[in-house]
Structures are given as structure tokens and as C-alpha cells.
Short mmCIF file of C-alpha atoms in Angstrom, two decimals:
data_model
loop_
_atom_site.label_atom_id
_atom_site.label_comp_id
_atom_site.label_asym_id
_atom_site.label_seq_id
_atom_site.Cartn_x
_atom_site.Cartn_y
_atom_site.Cartn_z
CA UNK I 1 51.13 -111.01 -68.06
CA UNK I 2 53.04 -111.67 -71.30
CA UNK I 3 51.12 -112.08 -74.58
CA UNK I 4 52.38 -113.13 -78.06
CA UNK I 5 50.31 -112.01 -80.92
CA UNK I 6 51.35 -113.51 -84.35
CA UNK I 7 55.14 -113.08 -83.43
CA UNK I 8 57.25 -114.00 -86.51
CA UNK I 9 61.03 -113.60 -86.74
CA UNK I 10 63.44 -114.39 -89.63
CA UNK I 11 67.31 -114.71 -89.75
CA UNK I 12 67.56 -113.75 -93.34
CA UNK I 13 65.54 -116.25 -95.16
CA UNK I 14 65.43 -118.59 -92.45
CA UNK I 15 62.24 -118.32 -90.15
CA UNK I 16 63.15 -118.71 -86.62
CA UNK I 17 59.64 -118.17 -85.12
CA UNK I 18 56.38 -118.61 -86.86
CA UNK I 19 52.90 -117.29 -85.88
CA UNK I 20 53.65 -117.62 -82.04
CA UNK I 21 50.23 -116.84 -80.14
CA UNK I 22 50.83 -117.36 -76.58
CA UNK I 23 49.67 -115.97 -73.34
CA UNK I 24 51.55 -116.38 -69.93
CA UNK I 25 49.25 -115.37 -67.07
CA UNK I 26 50.69 -113.98 -63.85
CA UNK I 27 51.98 -116.80 -61.61
CA UNK I 28 52.36 -119.24 -64.28
CA UNK I 29 55.51 -121.38 -64.73
CA UNK I 30 55.90 -121.97 -68.38
CA UNK I 31 58.60 -124.44 -69.46
CA UNK I 32 59.57 -124.27 -73.34
CA UNK I 33 61.39 -127.29 -74.58
CA UNK I 34 62.13 -128.61 -78.18
CA UNK I 35 65.24 -129.91 -80.08
CA UNK I 36 68.23 -127.63 -80.35
CA UNK I 37 67.55 -125.01 -83.13
CA UNK I 38 63.86 -125.08 -82.51
CA UNK I 39 63.73 -121.39 -81.59
CA UNK I 40 63.12 -121.84 -77.95
CA UNK I 41 65.99 -119.63 -76.86
CA UNK I 42 65.17 -117.05 -79.48
CA UNK I 43 61.69 -117.07 -78.26
CA UNK I 44 62.59 -116.22 -74.79
CA UNK I 45 65.15 -113.66 -75.90
CA UNK I 46 62.32 -111.80 -77.92
CA UNK I 47 60.52 -111.20 -74.60
CA UNK I 48 63.11 -108.61 -73.27
CA UNK I 49 64.14 -107.47 -76.86
CA UNK I 50 67.62 -109.30 -77.06
CA UNK I 51 66.22 -110.31 -80.38
CA UNK I 52 64.08 -108.24 -82.59
CA UNK I 53 61.08 -109.51 -84.11
CA UNK I 54 59.86 -108.89 -87.51
CA UNK I 55 56.25 -109.34 -87.30
CA UNK I 56 53.26 -109.33 -84.60
CA UNK I 57 53.56 -107.85 -81.12
CA UNK I 58 54.73 -108.95 -77.62
CA UNK I 59 52.92 -107.28 -74.76
CA UNK I 60 54.05 -107.06 -71.33
CA UNK I 61 51.17 -106.08 -69.14
CA UNK I 62 49.57 -104.34 -72.28
CA UNK I 63 52.95 -102.53 -73.18
CA UNK I 64 54.40 -103.47 -76.63
CA UNK I 65 57.72 -104.64 -75.77
CA UNK I 66 58.97 -104.09 -79.52
CA UNK I 67 57.38 -100.56 -79.97
CA UNK I 68 59.94 -98.02 -80.73
CA UNK I 69 58.67 -95.56 -78.34
CA UNK I 70 59.11 -98.24 -75.43
CA UNK I 71 61.73 -97.35 -72.71
CA UNK I 72 63.67 -100.37 -73.24
CA UNK I 73 65.73 -100.13 -70.12
CA UNK I 74 62.71 -99.55 -67.80
CA UNK I 75 61.03 -102.68 -69.50
CA UNK I 76 64.15 -104.85 -69.15
CA UNK I 77 64.53 -104.05 -65.29
CA UNK I 78 61.26 -105.67 -64.91
CA UNK I 79 62.34 -108.86 -66.53
CA UNK I 80 64.87 -110.96 -64.82
CA UNK I 81 66.88 -113.04 -67.17
CA UNK I 82 69.21 -115.91 -66.54
CA UNK I 83 71.54 -117.11 -69.05
CA UNK I 84 73.00 -120.57 -69.89
CA UNK I 85 76.37 -119.00 -69.54
CA UNK I 86 75.66 -117.24 -66.36
CA UNK I 87 77.33 -114.20 -67.51
CA UNK I 88 78.38 -112.86 -64.05
CA UNK I 89 80.49 -109.68 -64.13
CA UNK I 90 83.92 -111.22 -63.55
CA UNK I 91 85.46 -108.07 -62.20
CA UNK I 92 82.98 -107.77 -59.38
CA UNK I 93 82.34 -109.86 -56.27
CA UNK I 94 79.22 -111.95 -55.91
CA UNK I 95 77.70 -109.13 -53.74
CA UNK I 96 78.67 -106.44 -55.94
CA UNK I 97 77.09 -108.24 -58.89
CA UNK I 98 73.93 -108.17 -57.03
CA UNK I 99 74.06 -104.50 -56.13
CA UNK I 100 75.25 -102.95 -59.33
CA UNK I 101 71.79 -102.67 -60.98
CA UNK I 102 69.85 -101.53 -58.15
CA UNK I 103 72.42 -98.96 -56.85
CA UNK I 104 72.30 -97.50 -60.47
CA UNK I 105 68.57 -97.86 -61.38
CA UNK I 106 66.40 -98.37 -58.08
CA UNK I 107 68.27 -95.54 -56.20
CA UNK I 108 69.05 -97.70 -53.27
CA UNK I 109 71.60 -96.55 -50.80
CA UNK I 110 74.62 -98.70 -50.55
CA UNK I 111 73.60 -100.07 -47.33
CA UNK I 112 70.19 -100.91 -48.51
CA UNK I 113 71.29 -102.57 -51.69
CA UNK I 114 73.86 -104.63 -49.65
CA UNK I 115 71.33 -105.66 -47.14
CA UNK I 116 68.91 -106.66 -50.07
CA UNK I 117 71.77 -108.48 -51.99
CA UNK I 118 72.79 -110.53 -48.59
CA UNK I 119 69.20 -111.51 -48.15
CA UNK I 120 69.10 -112.79 -51.77
CA UNK I 121 72.39 -114.58 -51.50
CA UNK I 122 71.29 -116.14 -48.47
CA UNK I 123 67.87 -117.35 -50.27
CA UNK I 124 70.11 -119.02 -52.91
CA UNK I 125 72.18 -120.40 -50.20
CA UNK I 126 75.25 -118.29 -51.04
CA UNK I 127 75.61 -115.74 -48.25
CA UNK I 128 78.99 -117.18 -47.16
CA UNK I 129 80.35 -116.49 -50.65
CA UNK I 130 79.25 -112.79 -50.92
CA UNK I 131 82.87 -111.48 -51.33
CA UNK I 132 84.03 -114.25 -53.75
CA UNK I 133 84.68 -113.33 -57.20
CA UNK I 134 83.00 -115.38 -60.00
CA UNK I 135 86.20 -117.27 -60.84
CA UNK I 136 86.26 -118.67 -57.28
CA UNK I 137 82.73 -120.09 -57.46
CA UNK I 138 81.72 -123.39 -59.08
CA UNK I 139 79.27 -123.33 -62.08
CA UNK I 140 76.34 -124.08 -59.75
CA UNK I 141 77.37 -121.27 -57.54
CA UNK I 142 77.81 -118.86 -60.31
CA UNK I 143 74.31 -119.59 -61.65
CA UNK I 144 72.85 -119.11 -58.21
CA UNK I 145 74.63 -115.73 -58.03
CA UNK I 146 73.27 -114.85 -61.29
CA UNK I 147 69.73 -115.69 -60.07
CA UNK I 148 70.13 -113.63 -56.97
CA UNK I 149 71.54 -110.69 -59.22
CA UNK I 150 68.33 -110.95 -61.58
CA UNK I 151 66.12 -110.87 -58.55
CA UNK I 152 67.78 -107.88 -57.09
CA UNK I 153 65.72 -105.72 -59.50
CA UNK I 154 62.62 -107.22 -58.00
CA UNK I 155 61.22 -108.33 -61.39
CA UNK I 156 57.67 -109.66 -61.40
CA UNK I 157 58.67 -112.21 -63.95
CA UNK I 158 61.75 -114.24 -64.54
CA UNK I 159 63.22 -115.72 -67.69
CA UNK I 160 65.49 -118.95 -67.73
CA UNK I 161 67.44 -119.59 -70.93
CA UNK I 162 68.80 -123.21 -70.35
CA UNK I 163 70.07 -122.34 -66.90
CA UNK I 164 71.40 -125.77 -66.12
CA UNK I 165 72.76 -126.80 -69.68
CA UNK I 166 76.29 -125.47 -69.03
CA UNK I 167 76.60 -127.22 -65.55
CA UNK I 168 78.14 -130.32 -64.52
CA UNK I 169 75.75 -132.77 -63.66
CA UNK I 170 76.26 -132.76 -59.86
CA UNK I 171 75.45 -129.04 -59.82
CA UNK I 172 72.02 -129.09 -61.87
CA UNK I 173 70.17 -130.06 -58.64
CA UNK I 174 71.26 -126.95 -56.54
CA UNK I 175 70.32 -124.68 -59.33
CA UNK I 176 66.80 -126.43 -60.09
CA UNK I 177 66.09 -126.33 -56.24
CA UNK I 178 66.40 -122.47 -56.29
CA UNK I 179 64.19 -122.18 -59.18
CA UNK I 180 61.56 -124.57 -57.56
CA UNK I 181 61.57 -122.31 -54.55
CA UNK I 182 61.06 -119.29 -56.77
CA UNK I 183 58.13 -121.01 -58.48
CA UNK I 184 56.74 -121.95 -55.18
CA UNK I 185 56.76 -118.31 -53.90
CA UNK I 186 54.50 -117.57 -56.83
CA UNK I 187 57.09 -115.93 -59.31
CA UNK I 188 55.97 -115.87 -63.09
CA UNK I 189 58.50 -117.85 -65.01
CA UNK I 190 59.36 -118.76 -68.39
CA UNK I 191 62.03 -121.51 -68.51
CA UNK I 192 63.82 -122.96 -71.53
CA UNK I 193 65.18 -126.23 -70.38
CA UNK I 194 65.80 -129.93 -71.03
CA UNK I 195 65.19 -130.82 -67.50
CA UNK I 196 62.06 -132.93 -67.82
CA UNK I 197 61.97 -133.66 -64.19
CA UNK I 198 61.76 -130.04 -63.29
CA UNK I 199 59.11 -129.45 -65.96
CA UNK I 200 57.12 -132.44 -64.60
CA UNK I 201 57.32 -131.13 -61.06
CA UNK I 202 57.13 -127.40 -61.34
CA UNK I 203 55.74 -126.38 -64.72
CA UNK I 204 51.93 -125.44 -64.96
CA UNK I 205 52.12 -125.64 -68.76
CA UNK I 206 54.71 -127.00 -71.33
CA UNK I 207 55.22 -125.83 -74.90
CA UNK I 208 56.90 -127.83 -77.36
CA UNK I 209 58.62 -125.89 -80.23
CA UNK I 210 60.05 -127.30 -83.45
CA UNK I 211 61.26 -125.21 -86.48
CA UNK I 212 60.15 -122.03 -84.71
CA UNK I 213 56.44 -123.16 -84.45
CA UNK I 214 54.48 -124.22 -81.29
CA UNK I 215 53.68 -127.96 -82.12
CA UNK I 216 52.18 -128.66 -78.74
CA UNK I 217 51.10 -127.14 -75.54
CA UNK I 218 49.40 -128.51 -72.50
CA UNK I 219 49.95 -129.55 -68.80
CA UNK I 220 53.03 -131.43 -68.06
CA UNK I 221 50.96 -134.55 -67.38
CA UNK I 222 49.35 -134.30 -70.71
CA UNK I 223 52.44 -133.42 -72.67
CA UNK I 224 54.53 -136.27 -71.07
CA UNK I 225 51.99 -139.16 -71.04
CA UNK I 226 49.86 -138.17 -74.20
CA UNK I 227 52.05 -136.26 -76.72
CA UNK I 228 49.92 -135.70 -79.82
CA UNK I 229 52.26 -134.40 -82.43
CA UNK I 230 54.70 -136.99 -83.85
CA UNK I 231 57.77 -134.71 -83.45
CA UNK I 232 56.82 -134.31 -79.76
CA UNK I 233 56.62 -138.14 -79.37
CA UNK I 234 59.92 -138.26 -81.34
CA UNK I 235 61.55 -135.71 -79.05
CA UNK I 236 60.43 -137.34 -75.75
CA UNK I 237 61.54 -140.67 -77.08
CA UNK I 238 64.93 -139.16 -77.82
CA UNK I 239 65.43 -137.56 -74.28
CA UNK I 240 64.26 -140.58 -72.49
CA UNK I 241 66.77 -143.08 -74.30
CA UNK I 242 69.04 -140.88 -76.29
CA UNK I 243 70.94 -143.85 -77.82
CA UNK I 244 67.96 -145.92 -78.80
CA UNK I 245 66.53 -144.08 -81.88
CA UNK I 246 69.92 -143.63 -83.79
CA UNK W 1 138.90 -87.11 -75.47
CA UNK W 2 138.37 -90.75 -74.32
CA UNK W 3 134.93 -92.39 -73.86
CA UNK W 4 135.06 -92.30 -69.98
CA UNK W 5 136.20 -88.53 -70.21
CA UNK W 6 133.22 -87.90 -72.34
CA UNK W 7 130.82 -89.41 -70.19
CA UNK W 8 132.33 -87.71 -67.23
CA UNK W 9 131.79 -84.38 -68.96
CA UNK W 10 128.53 -84.95 -70.55
CA UNK W 11 126.24 -87.35 -68.51
CA UNK W 12 124.26 -84.78 -66.72
CA UNK W 13 123.77 -82.80 -70.02
CA UNK W 14 122.59 -86.25 -71.52
CA UNK W 15 120.19 -86.64 -68.62
CA UNK W 16 118.59 -83.25 -68.24
CA UNK W 17 119.93 -80.92 -70.82
CA UNK W 18 120.79 -77.40 -69.74
CA UNK W 19 118.32 -77.65 -66.80
CA UNK W 20 118.24 -75.86 -64.31
CA UNK W 21 120.06 -73.05 -66.26
CA UNK W 22 118.11 -73.48 -69.31
CA UNK W 23 114.95 -75.75 -70.32
CA UNK W 24 114.70 -79.25 -69.28
CA UNK W 25 115.93 -81.66 -71.88
CA UNK W 26 117.64 -85.11 -72.37
CA UNK W 27 116.46 -88.24 -71.29
CA UNK W 28 114.29 -86.77 -68.58
CA UNK W 29 112.57 -84.67 -71.23
CA UNK W 30 112.03 -87.85 -73.35
CA UNK W 31 110.32 -89.50 -70.36
CA UNK W 32 108.32 -86.79 -69.52
CA UNK W 33 107.06 -86.30 -73.01
CA UNK W 34 106.32 -90.07 -73.57
CA UNK W 35 104.51 -90.04 -70.17
CA UNK W 36 102.52 -87.02 -70.60
CA UNK W 37 101.82 -88.09 -74.36
CA UNK W 38 100.48 -91.67 -73.09
CA UNK W 39 98.54 -90.18 -70.23
CA UNK W 40 96.83 -87.52 -72.40
CA UNK W 41 96.27 -89.74 -75.43
CA UNK W 42 94.65 -92.22 -72.93
CA UNK W 43 91.29 -90.43 -72.44
CA UNK W 44 91.24 -89.22 -75.98
CA UNK W 45 91.93 -92.95 -77.20
CA UNK W 46 89.02 -94.11 -74.96
CA UNK W 47 86.58 -91.68 -76.57
CA UNK W 48 87.66 -92.52 -79.93
CA UNK W 49 87.65 -96.34 -79.03
CA UNK W 50 83.97 -95.92 -77.80
CA UNK W 51 83.13 -94.10 -80.96
CA UNK W 52 84.59 -96.98 -83.04
CA UNK W 53 82.11 -99.34 -81.42
CA UNK W 54 79.27 -96.92 -81.30
CA UNK W 55 75.94 -98.42 -82.60
CA UNK W 56 75.31 -94.94 -84.10
CA UNK W 57 76.68 -94.44 -87.51
CA UNK W 58 76.90 -90.81 -87.34
CA UNK W 59 79.32 -91.24 -84.54
CA UNK W 60 81.14 -94.43 -85.75
CA UNK W 61 81.95 -93.43 -89.27
CA UNK W 62 83.74 -90.02 -88.72
CA UNK W 63 85.73 -91.55 -85.81
CA UNK W 64 86.77 -94.42 -87.97
CA UNK W 65 87.77 -92.22 -90.75
CA UNK W 66 89.82 -90.13 -88.42
CA UNK W 67 91.49 -93.17 -86.82
CA UNK W 68 92.31 -94.59 -90.16
CA UNK W 69 93.61 -91.44 -91.60
CA UNK W 70 96.13 -90.91 -88.57
CA UNK W 71 97.03 -94.66 -88.63
CA UNK W 72 97.83 -94.49 -92.19
CA UNK W 73 100.05 -91.52 -91.86
CA UNK W 74 103.69 -91.41 -90.68
CA UNK W 75 104.28 -89.62 -87.24
CA UNK W 76 106.74 -87.38 -88.98
CA UNK W 77 103.90 -85.90 -91.01
CA UNK W 78 101.66 -85.23 -88.11
CA UNK W 79 104.59 -83.53 -86.41
CA UNK W 80 104.77 -81.40 -89.41
CA UNK W 81 101.09 -80.60 -89.37
CA UNK W 82 101.35 -79.60 -85.62
CA UNK W 83 104.43 -77.39 -86.16
CA UNK W 84 103.58 -75.80 -89.40
CA UNK W 85 99.73 -76.15 -90.14
CA UNK W 86 98.37 -75.92 -86.72
CA UNK W 87 99.79 -72.46 -85.81
CA UNK W 88 98.63 -71.06 -89.08
CA UNK W 89 95.20 -72.39 -88.51
CA UNK W 90 94.75 -71.24 -84.75
CA UNK W 91 97.13 -68.37 -84.90
CA UNK W 92 98.84 -69.53 -81.81
CA UNK W 93 102.48 -70.43 -81.80
CA UNK W 94 103.04 -73.33 -79.33
CA UNK W 95 106.54 -74.06 -78.13
CA UNK W 96 108.26 -77.27 -79.47
CA UNK W 97 107.43 -79.31 -76.33
CA UNK W 98 103.70 -78.71 -76.74
CA UNK W 99 103.68 -78.94 -80.44
CA UNK W 100 105.39 -82.46 -80.18
CA UNK W 101 103.07 -83.49 -77.26
CA UNK W 102 100.06 -82.65 -79.46
CA UNK W 103 101.36 -84.72 -82.43
CA UNK W 104 102.12 -87.51 -80.07
CA UNK W 105 98.60 -87.47 -78.42
CA UNK W 106 96.86 -87.30 -81.66
CA UNK W 107 99.09 -90.13 -83.07
CA UNK W 108 98.84 -92.51 -79.99
CA UNK W 109 95.39 -91.80 -79.41
CA UNK W 110 94.49 -93.20 -82.83
CA UNK W 111 96.42 -96.39 -81.96
CA UNK W 112 94.90 -96.66 -78.60
CA UNK W 113 91.45 -96.18 -79.97
CA UNK W 114 92.03 -99.54 -81.85
CA UNK W 115 93.33 -101.08 -78.68
CA UNK W 116 90.18 -99.93 -76.77
CA UNK W 117 87.98 -101.22 -79.64
CA UNK W 118 89.66 -104.55 -79.63
CA UNK W 119 89.40 -104.71 -75.65
CA UNK W 120 85.66 -103.90 -75.92
CA UNK W 121 84.88 -106.27 -78.73
CA UNK W 122 86.99 -109.08 -77.21
CA UNK W 123 84.56 -109.44 -74.28
CA UNK W 124 82.01 -112.34 -74.42
CA UNK W 125 78.81 -111.02 -75.88
CA UNK W 126 76.93 -112.35 -72.66
CA UNK W 127 78.48 -109.47 -70.72
CA UNK W 128 76.84 -106.67 -72.43
CA UNK W 129 73.68 -108.86 -72.64
CA UNK W 130 73.64 -109.44 -68.95
CA UNK W 131 74.09 -105.76 -68.18
CA UNK W 132 71.48 -104.64 -70.58
CA UNK W 133 68.90 -107.23 -69.39
CA UNK W 134 69.12 -105.91 -65.91
CA UNK W 135 68.06 -102.70 -67.37
CA UNK W 136 71.41 -100.80 -67.46
CA UNK W 137 71.63 -98.43 -70.62
CA UNK W 138 74.18 -98.30 -73.26
CA UNK W 139 76.57 -96.04 -71.49
CA UNK W 140 76.02 -97.42 -67.97
CA UNK W 141 76.79 -100.84 -69.44
CA UNK W 142 79.95 -99.59 -71.25
CA UNK W 143 81.31 -97.60 -68.07
CA UNK W 144 80.40 -100.28 -65.49
CA UNK W 145 80.67 -103.47 -67.09
CA UNK W 146 82.70 -103.45 -70.38
CA UNK W 147 85.42 -100.89 -69.95
CA UNK W 148 86.60 -102.13 -66.56
CA UNK W 149 87.13 -105.48 -67.93
CA UNK W 150 88.52 -104.35 -71.34
CA UNK W 151 90.98 -102.03 -69.58
CA UNK W 152 92.30 -104.94 -67.65
CA UNK W 153 92.80 -106.85 -70.79
CA UNK W 154 94.39 -103.87 -72.59
CA UNK W 155 97.06 -103.29 -69.86
CA UNK W 156 99.90 -105.27 -71.93
CA UNK W 157 98.89 -103.46 -74.96
CA UNK W 158 99.17 -100.21 -73.19
CA UNK W 159 102.57 -100.85 -71.77
CA UNK W 160 103.69 -101.82 -75.33
CA UNK W 161 102.09 -98.50 -76.56
CA UNK W 162 104.31 -96.58 -74.12
CA UNK W 163 107.30 -98.35 -75.42
CA UNK W 164 106.32 -97.03 -78.86
CA UNK W 165 105.71 -93.69 -77.52
CA UNK W 166 109.20 -93.39 -76.01
CA UNK W 167 110.83 -94.33 -79.30
CA UNK W 168 108.34 -91.84 -81.05
CA UNK W 169 109.67 -88.99 -78.89
CA UNK W 170 112.81 -89.10 -80.93
CA UNK W 171 111.41 -87.52 -83.78
CA UNK W 172 111.10 -84.33 -81.75
CA UNK W 173 114.75 -83.89 -82.96
CA UNK W 174 113.17 -82.80 -86.23
CA UNK W 175 111.77 -79.71 -84.62
CA UNK W 176 114.59 -78.99 -82.54
CA UNK W 177 113.18 -80.39 -79.32
CA UNK W 178 115.80 -80.90 -76.75
CA UNK W 179 115.05 -84.63 -76.11
CA UNK W 180 117.66 -87.18 -75.76
CA UNK W 181 118.44 -87.77 -79.25
CA UNK W 182 118.89 -84.13 -80.13
CA UNK W 183 121.27 -83.97 -76.98
CA UNK W 184 123.33 -86.72 -78.06
CA UNK W 185 123.74 -85.11 -81.53
CA UNK W 186 124.68 -82.01 -79.71
CA UNK W 187 127.38 -83.87 -77.61
CA UNK W 188 128.70 -85.56 -80.91
CA UNK W 189 128.98 -82.07 -82.33
CA UNK W 190 130.96 -80.95 -79.35
CA UNK W 191 133.14 -84.08 -78.78
CA UNK W 192 133.38 -84.78 -82.55
CA UNK W 193 135.76 -87.72 -82.28
CA UNK W 194 133.41 -90.38 -80.67
CA UNK W 195 130.37 -90.65 -82.95
CA UNK W 196 130.11 -94.43 -82.82
CA UNK W 197 130.28 -94.63 -79.12
CA UNK W 198 127.75 -91.72 -78.49
CA UNK W 199 125.16 -93.19 -80.85
CA UNK W 200 125.80 -96.68 -79.45
CA UNK W 201 125.14 -95.34 -75.86
CA UNK W 202 121.93 -93.50 -77.10
CA UNK W 203 120.98 -96.59 -78.83
CA UNK W 204 121.61 -98.66 -75.62
CA UNK W 205 119.72 -96.11 -73.54
CA UNK W 206 116.47 -96.49 -75.70
CA UNK W 207 116.99 -100.26 -75.90
CA UNK W 208 117.27 -100.80 -72.11
CA UNK W 209 114.27 -98.66 -71.32
CA UNK W 210 112.01 -100.29 -74.16
CA UNK W 211 113.37 -103.84 -73.41
CA UNK W 212 112.66 -103.43 -69.63
CA UNK W 213 109.16 -102.24 -70.37
CA UNK W 214 108.39 -104.91 -73.00
CA UNK W 215 109.57 -107.48 -70.33
CA UNK W 216 106.94 -106.01 -68.05
CA UNK W 217 104.09 -106.06 -70.49
CA UNK W 218 105.09 -109.69 -71.23
CA UNK W 219 104.93 -110.60 -67.65
CA UNK W 220 101.60 -108.86 -67.30
CA UNK W 221 100.22 -110.63 -70.16
CA UNK W 222 101.29 -114.01 -68.72
CA UNK W 223 99.78 -113.16 -65.33
CA UNK W 224 96.50 -112.08 -67.00
CA UNK W 225 96.38 -115.10 -69.14
CA UNK W 226 96.70 -117.26 -66.18
CA UNK W 227 93.86 -115.69 -64.29
CA UNK W 228 91.79 -115.67 -67.63
CA UNK W 229 92.39 -119.38 -68.20
CA UNK W 230 91.20 -120.08 -64.82
CA UNK W 231 88.31 -118.07 -65.34
CA UNK W 232 87.31 -119.80 -68.47
CA UNK W 233 87.81 -123.16 -67.22
CA UNK W 234 85.50 -122.48 -64.35
CA UNK W 235 82.97 -121.61 -67.00
CA UNK W 236 83.34 -124.67 -69.18
CA UNK W 237 81.30 -127.67 -68.82
CA UNK W 238 83.37 -130.51 -68.14
#
């Protein structure tokens, strides 16, 4: 579904992504992990062209995402994107957050858009908060609304950029649960996360990035139990006991 | 003539000029001019402000140049241009009110453009990113996501701009527009013995109007910042 071909990206002289060659087949849940600054957020943001690339190609079902001729808006509407900071629209209610894009872009009637939005909010367990504004919601609730908002465009794949990193610990579970349900329903997902429990339970494959390079790829089982690269071993040791290695 | 006699004789003249026998003038004209000036400058300032943050240089550069030229020019100069230069250019001689209104709209629009620019650029980057990620285009993102939020943040600045505009209308005096300063001078010429009292009254009138509005802007700012604080708080991890 997504194909990376020799993708390279620089910030000035700094190489943020180096020779990425990867394929995400339909229905796969791919977890991307790595130390901070490793390029994992950059990687996921190149998929919907929030970040430009300087070399290589990224194909979405055969379409070159970074081609000049590509209809960017149409392409982006096919990729759901969930941000670390939620980025809900604060001047709109939860329901309106979920109806805005479908009304504008999918030509739905107001009634149809609202029905769909209600169904999605119900799916993330927040139908009762439909009329609440983002400021009236907890972080976990905001992120669940943000997932519903992305789903409202009915994208065939979803990107998650550290979706639980800005949350209080007690709210992480509710968001991960929504993501697990999505994965179980067969959604193609690319997830940048530090939640290793989630990776273990849900991921089909794990990528480990460091300094813009993919150093390790494999099943969660192989990655967590038999990491080959020393950087990956170090990373896993660090997140298991953050105070031990210092 | 004593001060109370003067007030008794001229207060209607001070408020509305020769209206309804002659043209509307005085304080009411000042307020009409300021209100119309700001209302008309608002859409112009909005367009210029959008031009200032445009990703296309062909739009951004000329708009930026225009805004900087106007902001680097005294209002008096803009009024002279509108009064002398514009009619010779267009061949249409506008009346004093329209001339002054034009000058105010051009001048205020340049200032509003900067308020709009700051309002848009002050929003978290994630707002535009979220909208674009849903597939909304540049203009839809601006219209549906960025401007509604920016306008809310801009509200106190807009009230302050209105205060400035009220004070700016006094320069209409220079082209003989019968706004409140002009009327006060007329009264002074007629009464002759009370210049201090008359100009103190004029000053107090401007002050009360502008002070009142400034307080409104301040109250608005505080109300918005309280909400804003709540908003950011709920976004921040504990």
C-alpha cells in the first residue's frame, strides 16, 4: 500500500532520513520506534507530505506522493493522521470537528455527516461528548475525538505520530484501546510510539530507526526478544529500565 | 459668555453640527466616520493580512511593500494624497467625508493587516497541519480553521484599532471636514473668550470615548486569556 524507495531527507547538512526502503502492505500494523531524534516522526510525516523529501520516492498505491503533479489534497484525504498534540479545532465542538472535512470534501449532506460523526464518536466511546468543545475534554478524550475526526474521511490507512506521548498515564489506555480496535478491524496503520506493550500486542512488524536509518525490522516477537543491532539492544534496555543505564 | 451658557447654546452643534438643516457634523460624524472607517478597513485588512502570510511570493511581496509604505507614512500624508492626488488621478472629485473615509480605510487596513498576520501566525502550527492532513486546501484551511480562531484572538486589538481610528478622525479638520474637532474650533471662534474650556471639553470627550473602549479591550483580553489558559492547560501533559 505504501512503498518507500530510497527515501532521503536532509535538514540543511543534517540527514534526517537515509536510504529508507520499506513497504507497508494493506492491513499491516507497522510500529516505528527509536530514540528521540531518530527520524521516526519525520518518516511518518513524509507519508502525507507534511515534510518534503530530497531523494527517492514514496508511493501510495502506485501514486508518487511527492510528485509535483500529485493532487495533494485528494491524497491527504486518503491518509488519516493523528498528532501527538491532538490538534483538534478549538472553535468547533467534537461533532463539528468530525463533520468539517466530510462536509467540505466528501459532499455529504449535513444530516449524513452528523450521523457518520455520531457513529464514529460512539465507536471511540464519546457519543455523549458530541457537543463538548475540545477545552472541555480530557487529553485522552481529545485524542479519541481526533481519531474519529481522521476516520470521518474514511481513509484506507491511518498514521499515528506518538499519539499517547502528550497524555497523562491514566489516559494512555483508552487511546490505545481505540487503536487496537481499529487494528483488529483490519485498518492499515503506521504508528510511531514508545508504547512497547502496544507494539507487542498489535504490531505485525516493528521498525527500529536511529539517526535516520532503519537498523532493525522484524516481528515484534523477534525485535523484543532477539534484537540484533547493538543500538536496538541499548534502546530496549533503556526503555525497560530507564534509570539503569545512566 | 459663561461656560454653562456656552454649553447650553452649542451642545447640539457640538454633537451633530448643522444637522438637519445642514450636513451632519460634530461628535456623531466623528463616530460615524470612525465606525465606517474600521468596518470598511476590516475586509481590506483581512485580504492584505492573508497576502502577508501568503506562501506565494508574487502576492506576499507587493502586499508587504504596500503595508510597509502606508505604515511608514503619517496619516496626514495619506489624507493629502486622498485629497489632492486621487482626484487628479481619477478625475472624480469626492466630497470631504468620502476623501477622509478613503484615507482612513487605506491607513487602517495596513495596520489591520499586521493584526491579521499576527493572529494567523500566532496559532499553533498543528492547527493548519491538522486541517491540511484532512485534505482541506490552503484557502479552506484559512477560512474554516485559521481565521475563525485568529479573529477571536484579534478582538482586543481590533477594539484598540477602533480607538486609534476615533482619534485619527480629528485630522479631518485639515481638509475642512466638520467632525468634532472642527466644530469645537468653530465654537471657539464664535465664543472667543473660552478657548481653554472648549478645548478641555473636546479633549475630555475624546478621552472618555477612547478610555471607555480601551477598558473594553482590556476586559476582552482578560476574558480571552482566561479561556486560553484553560485551553492550553488541558493540552499540556501533567
